[in-house]
mmCIF file of C-alpha atoms and ligand atoms in Angstrom:
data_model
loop_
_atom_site.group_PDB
_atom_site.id
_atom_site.type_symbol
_atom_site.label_atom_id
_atom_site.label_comp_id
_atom_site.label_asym_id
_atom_site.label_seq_id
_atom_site.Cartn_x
_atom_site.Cartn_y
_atom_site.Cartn_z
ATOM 1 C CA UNK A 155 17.235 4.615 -8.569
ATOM 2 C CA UNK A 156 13.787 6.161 -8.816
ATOM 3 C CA UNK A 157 10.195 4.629 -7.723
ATOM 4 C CA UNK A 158 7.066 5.039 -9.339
ATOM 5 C CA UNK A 159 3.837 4.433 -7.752
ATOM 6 C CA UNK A 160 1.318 3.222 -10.325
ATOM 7 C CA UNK A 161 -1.517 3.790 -8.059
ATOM 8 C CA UNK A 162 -5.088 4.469 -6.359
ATOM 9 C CA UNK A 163 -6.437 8.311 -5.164
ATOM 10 C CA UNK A 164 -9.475 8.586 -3.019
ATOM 11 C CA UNK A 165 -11.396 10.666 -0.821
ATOM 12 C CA UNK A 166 -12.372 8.803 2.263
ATOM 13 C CA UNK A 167 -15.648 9.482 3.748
ATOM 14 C CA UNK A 168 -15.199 8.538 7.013
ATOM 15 C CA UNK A 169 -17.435 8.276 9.970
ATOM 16 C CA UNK A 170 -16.915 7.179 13.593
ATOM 17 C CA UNK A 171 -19.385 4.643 14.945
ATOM 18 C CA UNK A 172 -19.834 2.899 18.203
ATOM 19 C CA UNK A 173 -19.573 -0.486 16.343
ATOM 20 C CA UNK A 174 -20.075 -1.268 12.496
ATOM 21 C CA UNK A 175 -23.692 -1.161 10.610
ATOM 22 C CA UNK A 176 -25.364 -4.568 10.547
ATOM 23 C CA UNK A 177 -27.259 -5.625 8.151
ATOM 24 C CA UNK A 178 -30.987 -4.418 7.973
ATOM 25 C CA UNK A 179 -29.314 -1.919 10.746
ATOM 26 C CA UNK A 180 -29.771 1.933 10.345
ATOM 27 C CA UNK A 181 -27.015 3.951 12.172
ATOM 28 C CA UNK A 182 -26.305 6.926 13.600
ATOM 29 C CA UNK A 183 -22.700 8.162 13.145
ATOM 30 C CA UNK A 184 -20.721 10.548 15.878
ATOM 31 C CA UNK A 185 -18.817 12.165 13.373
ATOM 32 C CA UNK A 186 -17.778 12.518 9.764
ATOM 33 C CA UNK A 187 -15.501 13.657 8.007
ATOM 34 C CA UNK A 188 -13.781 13.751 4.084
ATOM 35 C CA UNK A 189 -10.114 12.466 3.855
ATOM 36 C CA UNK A 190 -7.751 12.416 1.538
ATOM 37 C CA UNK A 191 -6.653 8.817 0.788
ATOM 38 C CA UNK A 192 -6.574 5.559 -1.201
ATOM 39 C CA UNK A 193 -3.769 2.913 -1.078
ATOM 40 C CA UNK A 194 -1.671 4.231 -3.892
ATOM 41 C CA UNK A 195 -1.755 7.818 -2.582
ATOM 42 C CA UNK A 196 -1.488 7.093 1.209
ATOM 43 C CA UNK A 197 1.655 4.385 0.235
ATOM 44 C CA UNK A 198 3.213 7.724 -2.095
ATOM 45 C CA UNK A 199 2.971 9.939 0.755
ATOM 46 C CA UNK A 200 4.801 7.566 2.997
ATOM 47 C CA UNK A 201 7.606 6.950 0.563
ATOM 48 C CA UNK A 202 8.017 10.919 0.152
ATOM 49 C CA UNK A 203 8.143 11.259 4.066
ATOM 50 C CA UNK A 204 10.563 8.085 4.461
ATOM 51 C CA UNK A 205 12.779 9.902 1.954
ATOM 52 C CA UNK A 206 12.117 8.509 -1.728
ATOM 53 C CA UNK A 207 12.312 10.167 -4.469
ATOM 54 C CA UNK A 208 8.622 9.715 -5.424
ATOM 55 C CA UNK A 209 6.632 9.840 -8.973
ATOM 56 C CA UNK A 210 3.214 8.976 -8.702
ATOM 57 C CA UNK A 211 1.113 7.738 -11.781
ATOM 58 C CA UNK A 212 -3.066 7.180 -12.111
ATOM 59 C CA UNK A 213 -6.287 9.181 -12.704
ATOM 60 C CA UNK A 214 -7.988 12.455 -10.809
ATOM 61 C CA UNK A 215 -11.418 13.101 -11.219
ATOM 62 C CA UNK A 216 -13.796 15.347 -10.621
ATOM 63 C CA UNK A 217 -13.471 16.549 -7.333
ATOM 64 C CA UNK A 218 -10.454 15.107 -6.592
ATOM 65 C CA UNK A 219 -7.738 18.309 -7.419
ATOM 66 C CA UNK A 220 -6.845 18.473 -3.838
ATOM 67 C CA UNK A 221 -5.659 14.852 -4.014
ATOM 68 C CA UNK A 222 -3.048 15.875 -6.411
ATOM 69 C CA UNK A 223 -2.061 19.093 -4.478
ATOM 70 C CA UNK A 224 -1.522 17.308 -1.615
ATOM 71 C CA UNK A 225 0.627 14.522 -3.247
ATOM 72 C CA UNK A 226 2.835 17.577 -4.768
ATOM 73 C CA UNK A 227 2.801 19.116 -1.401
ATOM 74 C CA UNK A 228 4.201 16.071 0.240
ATOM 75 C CA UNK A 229 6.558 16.341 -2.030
ATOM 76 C CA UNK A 230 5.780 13.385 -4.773
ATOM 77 C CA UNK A 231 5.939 13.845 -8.277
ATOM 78 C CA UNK A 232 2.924 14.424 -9.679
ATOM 79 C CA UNK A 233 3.821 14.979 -13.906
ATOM 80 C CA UNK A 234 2.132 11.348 -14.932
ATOM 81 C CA UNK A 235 -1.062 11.793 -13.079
ATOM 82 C CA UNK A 236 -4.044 12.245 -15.783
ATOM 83 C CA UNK A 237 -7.259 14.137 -15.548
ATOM 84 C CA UNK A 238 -10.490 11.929 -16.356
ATOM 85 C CA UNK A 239 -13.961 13.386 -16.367
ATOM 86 C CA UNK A 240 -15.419 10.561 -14.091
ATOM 87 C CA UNK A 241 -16.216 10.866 -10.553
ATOM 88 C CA UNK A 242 -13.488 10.835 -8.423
ATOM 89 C CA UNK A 243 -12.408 7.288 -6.577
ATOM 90 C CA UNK A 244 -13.992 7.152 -3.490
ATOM 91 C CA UNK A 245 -14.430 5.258 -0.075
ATOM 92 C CA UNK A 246 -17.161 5.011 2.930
ATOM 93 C CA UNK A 247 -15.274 4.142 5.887
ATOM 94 C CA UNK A 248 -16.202 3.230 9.069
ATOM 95 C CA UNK A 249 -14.226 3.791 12.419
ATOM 96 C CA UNK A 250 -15.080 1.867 15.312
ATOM 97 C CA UNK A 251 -14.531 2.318 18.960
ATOM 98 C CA UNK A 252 -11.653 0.273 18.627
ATOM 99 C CA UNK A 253 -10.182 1.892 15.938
ATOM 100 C CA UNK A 254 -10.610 -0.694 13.207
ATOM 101 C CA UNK A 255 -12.018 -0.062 9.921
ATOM 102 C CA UNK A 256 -14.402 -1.447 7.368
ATOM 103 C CA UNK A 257 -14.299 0.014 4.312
ATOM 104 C CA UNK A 258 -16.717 0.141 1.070
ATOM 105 C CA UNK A 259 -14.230 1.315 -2.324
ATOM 106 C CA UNK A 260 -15.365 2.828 -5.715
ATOM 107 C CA UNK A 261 -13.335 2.494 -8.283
ATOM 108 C CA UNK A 262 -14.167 5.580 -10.447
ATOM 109 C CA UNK A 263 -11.447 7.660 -12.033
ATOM 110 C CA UNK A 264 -8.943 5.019 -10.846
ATOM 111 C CA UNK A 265 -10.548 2.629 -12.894
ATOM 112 C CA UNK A 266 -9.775 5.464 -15.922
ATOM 113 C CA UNK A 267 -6.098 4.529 -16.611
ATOM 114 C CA UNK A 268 -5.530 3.715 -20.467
ATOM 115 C CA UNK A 269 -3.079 1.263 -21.923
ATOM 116 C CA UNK A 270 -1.475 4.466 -23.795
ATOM 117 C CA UNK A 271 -1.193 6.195 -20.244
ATOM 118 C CA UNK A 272 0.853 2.931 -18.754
ATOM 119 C CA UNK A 273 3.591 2.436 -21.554
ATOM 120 C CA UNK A 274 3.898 6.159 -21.843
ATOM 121 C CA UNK A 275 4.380 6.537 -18.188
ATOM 122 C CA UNK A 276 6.460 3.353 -17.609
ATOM 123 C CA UNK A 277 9.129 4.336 -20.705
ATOM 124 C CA UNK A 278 10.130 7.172 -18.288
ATOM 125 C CA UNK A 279 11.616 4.287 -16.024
ATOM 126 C CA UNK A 280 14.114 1.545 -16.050
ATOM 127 C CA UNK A 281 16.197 -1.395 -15.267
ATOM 128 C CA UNK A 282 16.433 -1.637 -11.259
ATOM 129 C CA UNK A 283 13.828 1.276 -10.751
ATOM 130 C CA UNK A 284 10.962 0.230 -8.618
ATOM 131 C CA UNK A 285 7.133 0.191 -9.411
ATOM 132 C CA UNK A 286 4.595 -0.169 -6.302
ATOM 133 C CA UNK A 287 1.252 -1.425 -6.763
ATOM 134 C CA UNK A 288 -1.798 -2.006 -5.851
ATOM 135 C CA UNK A 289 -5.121 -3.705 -6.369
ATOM 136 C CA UNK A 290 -7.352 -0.338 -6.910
ATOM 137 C CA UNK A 291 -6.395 0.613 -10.587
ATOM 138 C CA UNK A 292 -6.981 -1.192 -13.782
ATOM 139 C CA UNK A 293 -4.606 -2.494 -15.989
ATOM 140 C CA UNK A 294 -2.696 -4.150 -13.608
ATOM 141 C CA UNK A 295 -1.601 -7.132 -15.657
ATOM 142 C CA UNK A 296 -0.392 -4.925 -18.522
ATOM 143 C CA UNK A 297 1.189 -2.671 -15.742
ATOM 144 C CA UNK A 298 3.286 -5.647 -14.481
ATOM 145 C CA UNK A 299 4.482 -7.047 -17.919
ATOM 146 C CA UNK A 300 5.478 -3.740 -19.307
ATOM 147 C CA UNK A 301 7.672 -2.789 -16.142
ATOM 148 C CA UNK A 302 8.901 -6.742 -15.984
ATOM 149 C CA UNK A 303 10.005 -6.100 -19.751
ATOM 150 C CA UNK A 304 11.936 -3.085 -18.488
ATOM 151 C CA UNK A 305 13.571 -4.563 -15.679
ATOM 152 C CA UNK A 306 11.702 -2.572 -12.827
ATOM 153 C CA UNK A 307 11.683 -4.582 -9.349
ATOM 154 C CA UNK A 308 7.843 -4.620 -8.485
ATOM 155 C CA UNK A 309 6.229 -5.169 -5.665
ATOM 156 C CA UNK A 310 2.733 -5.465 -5.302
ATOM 157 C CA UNK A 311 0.278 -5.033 -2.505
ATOM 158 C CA UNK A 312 -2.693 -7.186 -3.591
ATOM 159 C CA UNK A 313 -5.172 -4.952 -1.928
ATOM 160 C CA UNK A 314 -8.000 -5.524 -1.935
ATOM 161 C CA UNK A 315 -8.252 -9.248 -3.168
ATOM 162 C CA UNK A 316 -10.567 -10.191 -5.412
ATOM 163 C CA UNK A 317 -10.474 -12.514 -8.467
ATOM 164 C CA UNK A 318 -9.164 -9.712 -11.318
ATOM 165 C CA UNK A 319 -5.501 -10.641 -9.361
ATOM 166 C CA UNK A 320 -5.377 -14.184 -11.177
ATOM 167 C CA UNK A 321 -4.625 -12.266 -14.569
ATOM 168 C CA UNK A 322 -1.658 -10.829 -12.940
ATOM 169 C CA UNK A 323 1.709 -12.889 -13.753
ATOM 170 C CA UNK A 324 2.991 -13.079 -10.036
ATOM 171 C CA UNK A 325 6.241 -15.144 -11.039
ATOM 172 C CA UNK A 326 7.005 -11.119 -12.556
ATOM 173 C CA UNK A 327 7.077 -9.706 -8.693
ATOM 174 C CA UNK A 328 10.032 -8.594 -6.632
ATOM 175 C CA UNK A 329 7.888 -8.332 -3.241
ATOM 176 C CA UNK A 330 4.385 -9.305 -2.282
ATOM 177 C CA UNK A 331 3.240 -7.152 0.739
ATOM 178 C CA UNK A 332 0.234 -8.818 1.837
ATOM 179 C CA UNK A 333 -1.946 -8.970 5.525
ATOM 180 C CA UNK A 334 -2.396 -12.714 7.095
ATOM 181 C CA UNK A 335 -6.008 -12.735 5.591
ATOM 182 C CA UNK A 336 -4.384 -11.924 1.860
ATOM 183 C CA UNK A 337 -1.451 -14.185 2.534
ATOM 184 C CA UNK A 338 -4.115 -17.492 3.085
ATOM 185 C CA UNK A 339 -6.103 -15.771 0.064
ATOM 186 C CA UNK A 340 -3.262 -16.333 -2.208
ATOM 187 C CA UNK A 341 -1.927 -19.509 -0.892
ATOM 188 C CA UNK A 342 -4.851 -21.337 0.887
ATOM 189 C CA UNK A 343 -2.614 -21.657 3.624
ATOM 190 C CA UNK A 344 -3.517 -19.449 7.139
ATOM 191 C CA UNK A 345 0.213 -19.893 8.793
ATOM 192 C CA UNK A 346 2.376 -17.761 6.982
ATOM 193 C CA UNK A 347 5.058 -20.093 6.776
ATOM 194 C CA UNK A 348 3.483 -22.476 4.928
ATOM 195 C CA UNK A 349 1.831 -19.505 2.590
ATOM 196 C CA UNK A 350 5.483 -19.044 2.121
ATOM 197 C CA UNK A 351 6.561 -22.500 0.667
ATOM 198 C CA UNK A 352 3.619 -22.780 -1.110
ATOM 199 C CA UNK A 353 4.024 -19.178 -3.098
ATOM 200 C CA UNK A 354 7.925 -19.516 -3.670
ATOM 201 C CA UNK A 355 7.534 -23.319 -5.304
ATOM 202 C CA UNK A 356 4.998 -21.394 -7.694
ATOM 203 C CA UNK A 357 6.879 -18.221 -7.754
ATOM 204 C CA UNK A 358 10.949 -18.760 -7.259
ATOM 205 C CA UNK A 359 11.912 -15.141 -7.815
ATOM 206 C CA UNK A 360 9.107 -13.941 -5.293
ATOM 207 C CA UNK A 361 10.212 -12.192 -1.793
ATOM 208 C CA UNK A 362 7.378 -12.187 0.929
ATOM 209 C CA UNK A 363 6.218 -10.173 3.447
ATOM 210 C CA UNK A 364 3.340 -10.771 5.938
ATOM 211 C CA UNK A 365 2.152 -8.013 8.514
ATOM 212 C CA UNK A 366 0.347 -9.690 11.139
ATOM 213 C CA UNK A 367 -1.239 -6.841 13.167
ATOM 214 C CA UNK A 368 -0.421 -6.380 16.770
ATOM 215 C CA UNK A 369 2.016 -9.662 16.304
ATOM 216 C CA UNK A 370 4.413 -7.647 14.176
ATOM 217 C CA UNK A 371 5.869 -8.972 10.700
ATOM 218 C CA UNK A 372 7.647 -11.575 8.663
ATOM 219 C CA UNK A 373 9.594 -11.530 5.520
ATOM 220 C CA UNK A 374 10.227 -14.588 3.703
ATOM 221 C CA UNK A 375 13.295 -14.988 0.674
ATOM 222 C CA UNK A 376 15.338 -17.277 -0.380
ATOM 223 C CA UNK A 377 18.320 -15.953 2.843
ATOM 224 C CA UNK A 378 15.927 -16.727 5.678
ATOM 225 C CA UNK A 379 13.345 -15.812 7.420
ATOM 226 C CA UNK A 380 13.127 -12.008 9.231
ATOM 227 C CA UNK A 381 10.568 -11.457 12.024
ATOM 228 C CA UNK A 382 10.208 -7.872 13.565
ATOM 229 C CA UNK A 383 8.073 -7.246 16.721
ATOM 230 C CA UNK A 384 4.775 -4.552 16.619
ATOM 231 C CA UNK A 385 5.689 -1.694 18.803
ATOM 232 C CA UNK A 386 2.481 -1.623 21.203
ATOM 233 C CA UNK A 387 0.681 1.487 21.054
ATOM 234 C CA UNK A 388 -3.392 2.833 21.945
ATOM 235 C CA UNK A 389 -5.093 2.784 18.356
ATOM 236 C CA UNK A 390 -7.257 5.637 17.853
ATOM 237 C CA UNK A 391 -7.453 4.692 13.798
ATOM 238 C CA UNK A 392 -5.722 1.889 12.150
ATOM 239 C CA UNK A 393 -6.946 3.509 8.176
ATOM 240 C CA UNK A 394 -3.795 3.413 6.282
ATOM 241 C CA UNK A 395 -1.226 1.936 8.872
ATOM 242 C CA UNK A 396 -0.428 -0.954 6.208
ATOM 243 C CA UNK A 397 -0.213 1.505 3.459
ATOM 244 C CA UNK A 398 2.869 3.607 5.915
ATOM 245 C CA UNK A 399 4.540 0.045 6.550
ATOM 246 C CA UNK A 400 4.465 -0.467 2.617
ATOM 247 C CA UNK A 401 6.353 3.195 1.883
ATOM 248 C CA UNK A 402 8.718 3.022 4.847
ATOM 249 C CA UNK A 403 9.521 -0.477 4.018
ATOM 250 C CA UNK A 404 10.010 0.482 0.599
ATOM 251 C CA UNK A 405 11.679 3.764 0.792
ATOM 252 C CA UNK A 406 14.555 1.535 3.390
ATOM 253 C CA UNK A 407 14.943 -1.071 0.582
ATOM 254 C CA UNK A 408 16.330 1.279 -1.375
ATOM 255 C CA UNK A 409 18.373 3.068 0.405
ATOM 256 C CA UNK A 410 20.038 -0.864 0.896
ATOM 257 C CA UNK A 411 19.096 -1.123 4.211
ATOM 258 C CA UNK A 412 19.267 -4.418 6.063
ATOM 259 C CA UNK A 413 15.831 -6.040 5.902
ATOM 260 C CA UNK A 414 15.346 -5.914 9.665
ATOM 261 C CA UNK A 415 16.023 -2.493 9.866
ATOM 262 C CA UNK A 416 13.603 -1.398 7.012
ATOM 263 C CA UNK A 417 10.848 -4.337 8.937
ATOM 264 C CA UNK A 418 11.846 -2.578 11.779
ATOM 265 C CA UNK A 419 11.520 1.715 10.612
ATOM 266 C CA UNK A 420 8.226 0.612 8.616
ATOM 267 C CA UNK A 421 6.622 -1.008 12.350
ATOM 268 C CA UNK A 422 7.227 2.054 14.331
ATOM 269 C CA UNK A 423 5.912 4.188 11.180
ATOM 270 C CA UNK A 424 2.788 2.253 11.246
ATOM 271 C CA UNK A 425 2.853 2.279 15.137
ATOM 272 C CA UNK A 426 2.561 6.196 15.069
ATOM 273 C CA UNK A 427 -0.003 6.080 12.432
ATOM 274 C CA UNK A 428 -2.300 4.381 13.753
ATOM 275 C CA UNK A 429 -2.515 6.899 16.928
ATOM 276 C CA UNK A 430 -4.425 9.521 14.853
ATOM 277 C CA UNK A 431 -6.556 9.697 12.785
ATOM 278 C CA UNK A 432 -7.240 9.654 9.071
ATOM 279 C CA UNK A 433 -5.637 7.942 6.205
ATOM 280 C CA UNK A 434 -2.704 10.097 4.355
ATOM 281 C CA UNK A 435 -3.001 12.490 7.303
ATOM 282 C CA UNK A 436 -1.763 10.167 9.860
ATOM 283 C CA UNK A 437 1.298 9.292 8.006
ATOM 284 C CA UNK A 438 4.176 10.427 10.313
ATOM 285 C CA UNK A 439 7.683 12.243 9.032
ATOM 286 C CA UNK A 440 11.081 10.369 8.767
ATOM 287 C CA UNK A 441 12.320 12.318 11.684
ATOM 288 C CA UNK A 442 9.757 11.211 14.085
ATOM 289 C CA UNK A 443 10.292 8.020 12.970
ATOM 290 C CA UNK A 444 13.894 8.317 13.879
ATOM 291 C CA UNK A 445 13.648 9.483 16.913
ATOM 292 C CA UNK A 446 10.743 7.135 18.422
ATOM 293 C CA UNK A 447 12.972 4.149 17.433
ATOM 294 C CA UNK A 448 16.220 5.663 19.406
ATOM 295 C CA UNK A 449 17.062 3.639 22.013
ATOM 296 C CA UNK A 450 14.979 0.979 21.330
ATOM 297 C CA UNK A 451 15.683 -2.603 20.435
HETATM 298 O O1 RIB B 185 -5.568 1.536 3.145
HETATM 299 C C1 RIB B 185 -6.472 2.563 3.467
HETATM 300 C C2 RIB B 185 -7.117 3.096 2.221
HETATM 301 O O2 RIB B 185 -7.900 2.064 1.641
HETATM 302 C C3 RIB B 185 -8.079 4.231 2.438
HETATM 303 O O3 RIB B 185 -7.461 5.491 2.395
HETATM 304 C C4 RIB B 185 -9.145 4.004 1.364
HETATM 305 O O4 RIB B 185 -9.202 5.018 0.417
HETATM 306 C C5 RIB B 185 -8.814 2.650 0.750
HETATM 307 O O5 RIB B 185 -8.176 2.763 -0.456
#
């Protein structure tokens, strides 16, 4: 069983403020620095650490070849990544005192992927293979049907919503990964539970999963319902933390883990992520992982 990651690179500019710019508001940062990131990249780098065997597929630009050395460093297969001559995806992040982020995206060479590049890429992969997603490439729709048509199990992290998800079939996903604010986007309901009933009458096939910051997780299918606890921890930088639940969580599915035990190995990855800082940087190893959990309920 193999996992591709059809999927965002970025460099994160990221600066630390005492609170976020308002508007009319000019502001004086404490620090900055350039990060490698973006959703697809930071989730590959957490399935590669978690243990997956790891292709990831999208578009470099200029300025972004480090992006795709570190992926291949990390270990992730980098043979369908494609070189575009636009500017390379980008964010401007802010880090506040807190920890929390805000977080201004550009599409650029993400938004470069070509129908030839996705059924090229996904007639490497088959029946039972996985496909993660997100919402920071184009071509999603035609990304979904082609690896529905093949049989892959695809889960998508609809980040960050906006109104190009309503072309995408959703009765064609395995797993939604979605925050609380996503889950009432795509439901209209706040409380999970009832963003639940209301996406599996629509959806039957669907599997849900809601992180709910600092009040841990829940995963909704057809069995039941699994909760799983945060593990509390000091936040120096919560960039990414979402993106290491999504790979850990991932990376334990297949390896047929129970579902509380992959909830509960993608909470303490995010846990430890979120104590330093950076995006892909911050992702910890499968070993650390381990070992923080031992012991613990
Ligand atoms: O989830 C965090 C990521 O969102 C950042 O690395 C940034 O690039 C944006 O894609």
């Amino acid at each position: 069983m193999k996992v591709l990651n059809f999927g965002s690179l970025n460099l994160d500019y990221v600066y630390r403020v005492e609170h976020f710019v308002q508007p009319g508001e000019t502001l004086s940062a404490m620090s900055q620095a350039v990060n490698p990131g973006g959703k697809g990249l930071n989730q590959s780098i957490a399935l590669a650490k978690a243990g997956a065997v790891v292709s990831h597929a999208g578009c470099l630009g200029l300025g972004g070849e480090a992006l795709g050395e570190l992926l291949q460093k990390s270990g992730v297969d980098t043979g369908f990544l494609h070189f575009t001559d636009s500017i390379q995806g980008n964010a401007v992040i802010q880090v506040n005192a807190e920890g929390q982020n805000c977080i201004l995206l550009f599409g650029g060479s993400n938004h470069c992927v070509t129908d030839t590049q996705v059924t090229e890429t996904l007639a490497h992969f088959a029946e039972g293979d996985y496909l993660v997603l997100q919402n920071e490439i184009n071509h999603l729709p035609l990304i979904v049907d082609e690896a529905y048509r093949r049989g892959m199990k695809i889960v998508l992290n609809p980040s960050p919503y906006n109104e190009k998800l309503r072309a995408v079939d959703f009765g064609k996903l395995h797993w939604l990964l979605v925050n609380e604010v996503e889950a009432a986007q795509l439901s209209g309901s706040k409380e999970p539970e009832a963003a639940w009933r209301k996406l599996h009458e629509q959806y039957p096939r669907l599997n849900l999963l809601v992180t709910l910051g600092s009040e841990g997780s829940v995963a909704f299918t057809v069995k039941g319902t699994v909760r799983q606890a945060a593990f509390p921890v000091k936040a120096v930088d919560t960039t990414a933390a979402g993106d290491t639940f999504t790979g850990y969580f991932i990376a334990g599915l297949m390896e047929g883990r129970s579902l509380q035990d992959c909830m509960r190995r993608a909470s303490m990855a995010s846990a430890i992520s979120v104590t330093r800082t950076g995006a892909a940087t911050s992702i910890p190893e499968r070993e650390e992982v381990e070992k923080a959990l031992e012991g613990r309920t």
